[in-house]
Coordinates of C-alpha atoms and ligand atoms in Angstrom, one line a residue:
M269 CA -98.8 47.8 -84.0
A270 CA -97.8 51.3 -83.0
A271 CA -95.4 52.1 -80.2
S272 CA -95.0 55.4 -78.3
F273 CA -92.0 56.0 -76.2
F274 CA -92.1 58.4 -73.3
F275 CA -88.8 58.9 -71.7
R276 CA -87.4 61.1 -69.1
P277 CA -84.1 62.7 -70.0
F278 CA -81.6 63.3 -67.2
N279 CA -82.3 66.5 -65.3
S280 CA -85.4 67.2 -67.4
A281 CA -88.9 66.0 -67.8
A282 CA -90.4 64.1 -70.6
A283 CA -90.4 63.4 -74.3
L284 CA -93.0 61.8 -76.5
S285 CA -92.9 60.2 -79.9
D286 CA -96.5 60.5 -80.9
F287 CA -99.7 62.2 -80.1
S288 CA -103.1 61.4 -81.6
G289 CA -106.1 59.4 -80.5
R290 CA -107.2 58.6 -84.0
H291 CA -107.2 55.2 -85.4
E292 CA -108.9 54.7 -88.7
M293 CA -109.4 51.5 -90.7
K294 CA -109.4 52.4 -94.3
D295 CA -109.6 49.0 -96.0
E296 CA -111.9 46.5 -94.4
G297 CA -110.2 43.2 -94.1
S298 CA -106.9 44.3 -95.7
G299 CA -105.2 44.7 -92.4
D300 CA -104.1 48.1 -93.6
A301 CA -104.9 50.1 -90.5
G302 CA -104.2 53.8 -91.3
R303 CA -103.5 56.1 -88.5
D304 CA -103.2 59.9 -88.7
G305 CA -100.2 59.7 -86.4
N306 CA -98.3 57.3 -88.6
R307 CA -98.3 59.8 -91.4
G308 CA -97.4 62.5 -88.9
P309 CA -99.2 65.8 -88.3
P310 CA -98.4 68.7 -90.6
A311 CA -95.3 70.7 -89.8
P312 CA -97.0 73.6 -87.9
I313 CA -98.8 71.1 -85.6
R314 CA -95.6 69.0 -85.1
Q315 CA -93.4 72.0 -84.5
N316 CA -95.8 73.2 -81.8
A317 CA -95.7 69.9 -80.0
E318 CA -92.0 70.6 -79.5
G319 CA -90.2 73.1 -77.4
E320 CA -90.2 74.5 -74.0
Y321 CA -93.3 74.0 -72.0
R322 CA -94.2 75.6 -68.7
N323 CA -96.5 74.4 -66.0
T324 CA -96.7 74.8 -62.2
D325 CA -93.6 72.6 -61.7
G326 CA -91.4 74.8 -63.9
H327 CA -90.0 74.1 -67.4
H328 CA -90.5 70.9 -69.3
R329 CA -88.9 69.9 -72.5
V330 CA -91.1 68.1 -75.0
T331 CA -89.8 66.7 -78.2
A332 CA -91.8 65.0 -80.9
L333 CA -89.7 62.2 -82.4
R334 CA -90.1 59.9 -85.3
K335 CA -89.0 56.4 -84.3
V336 CA -86.9 54.9 -81.6
T337 CA -84.4 52.3 -82.9
A338 CA -82.6 51.3 -79.7
L339 CA -82.4 51.6 -76.0
T340 CA -78.9 51.7 -74.6
G341 CA -77.6 50.7 -71.2
E342 CA -76.3 47.7 -69.3
D343 CA -78.2 47.0 -66.1
R344 CA -80.6 49.8 -66.7
V345 CA -81.4 52.2 -69.5
T346 CA -79.1 55.2 -70.1
G347 CA -80.2 56.4 -73.5
V348 CA -82.7 56.2 -76.4
T349 CA -81.5 56.2 -80.0
T350 CA -83.7 57.5 -82.8
T351 CA -83.8 56.9 -86.5
D352 CA -81.8 60.1 -87.2
G353 CA -78.9 58.6 -85.2
R354 CA -79.2 60.8 -82.2
T355 CA -79.0 59.3 -78.7
F356 CA -80.9 61.0 -75.9
P357 CA -79.8 60.4 -72.3
A358 CA -82.6 58.8 -70.3
D359 CA -83.0 57.1 -66.9
L360 CA -86.6 56.2 -67.3
V361 CA -88.5 55.0 -70.4
V362 CA -92.2 54.3 -70.6
V363 CA -93.2 52.3 -73.7
G364 CA -96.8 52.2 -74.9
V365 CA -97.2 49.4 -77.4
G366 CA -100.2 49.4 -79.6
I367 CA -103.8 49.0 -78.9
I368 CA -105.5 45.6 -79.1
P369 CA -109.3 45.7 -78.5
N370 CA -110.4 43.2 -75.9
S371 CA -113.0 41.5 -78.1
E372 CA -112.4 37.9 -77.0
L373 CA -115.7 37.7 -75.1
A374 CA -117.6 39.0 -78.2
Q375 CA -115.7 36.6 -80.5
E376 CA -116.5 33.6 -78.2
A377 CA -120.2 34.7 -78.3
G378 CA -120.1 34.5 -82.1
I379 CA -120.4 38.3 -82.6
A380 CA -118.8 39.7 -85.7
C381 CA -115.4 41.2 -84.9
D382 CA -112.8 42.7 -87.2
R383 CA -110.0 44.4 -85.2
G384 CA -112.8 45.4 -82.8
I385 CA -116.4 44.5 -82.2
V386 CA -118.2 45.5 -85.3
V387 CA -121.1 47.9 -84.6
D388 CA -123.4 50.2 -86.6
D389 CA -123.9 53.9 -85.9
C390 CA -126.4 52.9 -83.2
S391 CA -123.8 50.7 -81.4
R392 CA -125.6 47.5 -82.3
T393 CA -123.5 44.4 -82.9
S394 CA -124.3 41.5 -85.2
D395 CA -126.3 40.0 -82.3
P396 CA -129.6 41.9 -81.8
A397 CA -129.4 41.4 -78.1
V398 CA -125.9 42.8 -77.7
V399 CA -124.5 46.4 -78.0
A400 CA -120.9 47.6 -77.7
A401 CA -119.3 51.0 -77.2
G402 CA -115.9 52.6 -76.9
D403 CA -112.4 51.6 -77.8
C404 CA -113.3 48.0 -78.3
T405 CA -115.5 48.7 -81.3
A406 CA -115.1 49.1 -85.0
R407 CA -117.9 51.2 -86.4
R408 CA -119.3 50.5 -89.8
M409 CA -119.4 53.8 -91.7
P410 CA -121.9 54.6 -94.5
D411 CA -119.2 53.8 -97.2
G412 CA -118.8 50.3 -95.7
A413 CA -115.4 51.0 -94.1
L414 CA -114.7 50.2 -90.5
L415 CA -113.7 53.1 -88.3
R416 CA -111.9 52.7 -84.9
L417 CA -111.7 55.8 -82.8
E418 CA -110.1 55.9 -79.4
S419 CA -111.4 58.9 -77.7
V420 CA -113.5 59.9 -74.7
Q421 CA -116.1 61.5 -77.0
N422 CA -116.5 58.3 -79.0
A423 CA -116.9 56.2 -75.9
I424 CA -119.5 58.5 -74.5
E425 CA -121.5 59.0 -77.7
Q426 CA -121.5 55.3 -78.5
G427 CA -122.5 54.6 -74.9
K428 CA -125.6 56.8 -75.4
S429 CA -126.4 55.1 -78.6
A430 CA -126.0 51.7 -77.0
A431 CA -128.3 52.6 -74.1
A432 CA -130.9 53.9 -76.6
A433 CA -130.6 50.7 -78.6
L434 CA -131.3 48.6 -75.5
L435 CA -134.5 50.5 -75.2
D436 CA -135.3 49.8 -78.9
R437 CA -134.6 53.4 -79.8
A438 CA -132.3 54.4 -82.7
R439 CA -130.0 57.2 -81.6
P440 CA -127.3 57.2 -84.3
F441 CA -123.9 58.6 -83.4
V442 CA -123.2 60.8 -86.5
A443 CA -121.4 63.8 -85.0
A444 CA -118.0 64.7 -86.3
P445 CA -115.3 62.9 -84.1
W446 CA -113.3 65.2 -81.9
F447 CA -110.4 64.8 -79.6
W448 CA -108.4 67.0 -77.3
S449 CA -105.0 66.7 -75.6
D450 CA -103.3 69.1 -73.2
Q451 CA -99.5 69.1 -73.5
Y452 CA -98.5 71.5 -70.8
D453 CA -99.4 74.9 -72.1
V454 CA -100.5 73.6 -75.5
R455 CA -104.1 72.6 -75.9
L456 CA -104.5 70.5 -79.1
Q457 CA -108.1 70.0 -80.3
M458 CA -109.0 68.0 -83.3
A459 CA -112.3 67.9 -85.1
G460 CA -113.2 65.6 -88.0
L461 CA -110.9 63.1 -89.7
S462 CA -108.0 64.5 -91.7
A463 CA -107.1 61.2 -93.5
G464 CA -107.4 61.7 -97.3
H465 CA -107.1 65.5 -97.3
D466 CA -105.7 67.1 -100.4
R467 CA -105.0 70.6 -99.2
I468 CA -104.4 72.3 -95.9
V469 CA -104.5 76.0 -94.9
V470 CA -103.3 77.5 -91.6
R471 CA -105.5 80.1 -89.8
G472 CA -103.4 82.2 -87.4
A473 CA -99.7 82.4 -86.9
P474 CA -98.0 79.2 -85.7
E475 CA -95.2 81.2 -84.0
T476 CA -97.8 82.6 -81.6
R477 CA -98.9 79.1 -80.7
K478 CA -102.5 80.0 -81.4
F479 CA -103.5 78.7 -84.8
S480 CA -105.5 76.0 -86.6
V481 CA -104.9 73.8 -89.6
F482 CA -107.9 73.3 -91.8
Y483 CA -107.9 70.1 -93.9
F484 CA -109.8 70.0 -97.2
R485 CA -110.7 67.3 -99.6
D486 CA -112.3 68.3 -103.0
D487 CA -112.8 71.8 -101.6
Q488 CA -114.8 70.5 -98.7
L489 CA -113.7 71.0 -95.1
I490 CA -113.1 67.6 -93.5
A491 CA -111.1 68.3 -90.3
V492 CA -109.5 71.0 -88.2
D493 CA -106.6 70.7 -85.8
S494 CA -106.3 73.7 -83.4
I495 CA -103.5 74.7 -81.1
N496 CA -104.7 77.0 -78.3
R497 CA -107.6 78.2 -80.5
A498 CA -110.8 76.8 -78.8
P499 CA -113.1 79.1 -80.8
D500 CA -111.9 77.6 -84.1
H501 CA -112.4 74.1 -82.7
I502 CA -116.0 74.9 -81.6
A503 CA -116.8 76.5 -84.9
A504 CA -115.2 73.5 -86.8
R505 CA -117.3 71.0 -84.9
K506 CA -120.5 72.9 -85.7
L507 CA -119.5 73.3 -89.4
L508 CA -118.6 69.7 -89.8
D509 CA -121.8 68.6 -88.1
A510 CA -123.9 70.9 -90.3
G511 CA -122.0 69.8 -93.4
R512 CA -121.0 73.4 -94.2
S513 CA -117.6 74.3 -95.4
P514 CA -115.8 77.6 -95.6
S515 CA -113.9 78.2 -98.9
F516 CA -110.1 77.6 -98.7
A517 CA -109.6 81.3 -98.7
Q518 CA -112.2 82.0 -96.0
A519 CA -110.6 79.3 -93.7
G520 CA -107.2 80.9 -93.9
D521 CA -108.5 84.5 -93.5
E522 CA -108.7 85.4 -89.8
A523 CA -110.9 88.4 -90.6
F524 CA -113.6 86.0 -91.9
G525 CA -116.0 84.9 -89.2
L526 CA -116.5 81.2 -89.4
A527 CA -119.6 81.3 -87.2
G528 CA -121.3 83.4 -89.9
L529 CA -121.6 80.3 -92.0
L530 CA -123.8 78.7 -89.4
K531 CA -126.5 81.4 -89.5
Ligands
LIG86 C1 -102.5 57.5 -72.0 C2 -103.8 57.8 -72.7 C3 -104.2 59.1 -72.9 C4 -105.4 59.4 -73.5 N1 -105.7 60.7 -73.7 C5 -106.9 61.0 -74.2 C6 -107.3 62.4 -74.4 O1 -106.6 63.3 -74.1 N2 -108.5 62.6 -75.0 C7 -109.4 61.6 -75.4 O2 -110.4 61.9 -75.9 N3 -109.0 60.3 -75.2 C8 -107.8 60.0 -74.6 N4 -107.5 58.7 -74.4 C9 -108.4 57.7 -74.9 C10 -109.5 57.4 -73.9 O3 -109.0 57.3 -72.6 C11 -110.3 56.2 -74.3 O4 -110.7 56.4 -75.7 C12 -111.5 56.0 -73.5 O5 -111.1 55.8 -72.1 C13 -112.2 54.7 -73.9 O6 -113.2 54.4 -73.0 P1 -113.8 52.9 -73.0 O7 -114.9 52.9 -71.9 O8 -114.1 52.5 -74.4 O9 -112.5 52.0 -72.6 P2 -111.7 52.0 -71.2 O10 -111.7 53.4 -70.6 O11 -110.4 51.4 -71.6 O12 -112.6 51.1 -70.2 C14 -112.7 49.7 -70.6 C15 -112.9 49.0 -69.2 O13 -113.2 47.6 -69.5 C16 -112.5 46.7 -68.7 N5 -112.5 45.4 -69.4 C17 -111.8 45.0 -70.5 N6 -112.1 43.8 -70.8 C18 -113.0 43.3 -69.9 C19 -113.6 42.1 -69.7 N7 -113.5 41.1 -70.5 N8 -114.5 42.0 -68.6 C20 -114.7 43.1 -67.8 N9 -114.1 44.3 -68.0 C21 -113.2 44.4 -69.0 C22 -111.1 47.4 -68.6 O14 -110.4 47.0 -67.5 C23 -111.5 48.9 -68.5 O15 -111.7 49.3 -67.2 C24 -106.2 58.4 -73.8 C25 -105.9 57.1 -73.6 C26 -104.7 56.8 -73.0 C27 -104.3 55.3 -72.8

């Protein structure tokens, strides 16, 4: 079970311990639920989740932290202590604890569940009369693994597949997963699944807060995380959907047009 702490330091705004909407089950039945956020994003992404942010209300300080070990205070909270021994003053703490799919109804109906309602790529459950879509599902992938994704795209695309399945039409959801999150003036966009990557290359300069991290496995592009670089994200989704991959050098070379690979 994962926990994210959002706390408001005195005279400031907010801090967060984690950001990512990806939840992947790597080993079916092992209980070993991997999560990109557990391993933590690569340094350029993590560092860009920290720092001074500006929005219409003024300045906000956002700090990406590892783990919270204790809350301090008597009648009410006064601070949050982290694994590095630091204590941050806080007068409000919001704790988000894990995600448990509400699959009781499906379980009671005898539908196969495994940390979510098990569905195929057409959102069909083990009961031919029942479909399921969204956060409550665990999708069976071609390699047999179960994949849980918690994102708006996943819910919408699985919903479309489910509606088609009810009409006896197969509309598989096979597009690369994508996710976005706006953190004040930082737009984080993720395409594909980076778990299992063996190399990364950065496109653009992290200090400009406009860059992307390209993840490769066996020289094949598997995911791209973009900070304030929507064109990279759009190209990445198209490349991943088309099964095309830039070389490692091309991905890191801003002069190389990724869209050219799609012609
Ligand atoms: C704080 C937060 C931030 C997020 N940010 C992003 C983001 O930036 N980008 C992104 O892509 N995704 C984001 N997500 C994830 C995204 O919101 C979810 O993946 C998406 O809403 C899932 O849609 P859903 O329809 O599957 O589930 P939900 O939106 O959770 O809807 C399920 C509904 O079913 C109802 N329900 C549950 N059990 C029953 C029952 N037994 N009977 C009847 N009704 C029931 C619930 O009350 C709920 O209304 C975020 C989620 C959270 C919590």
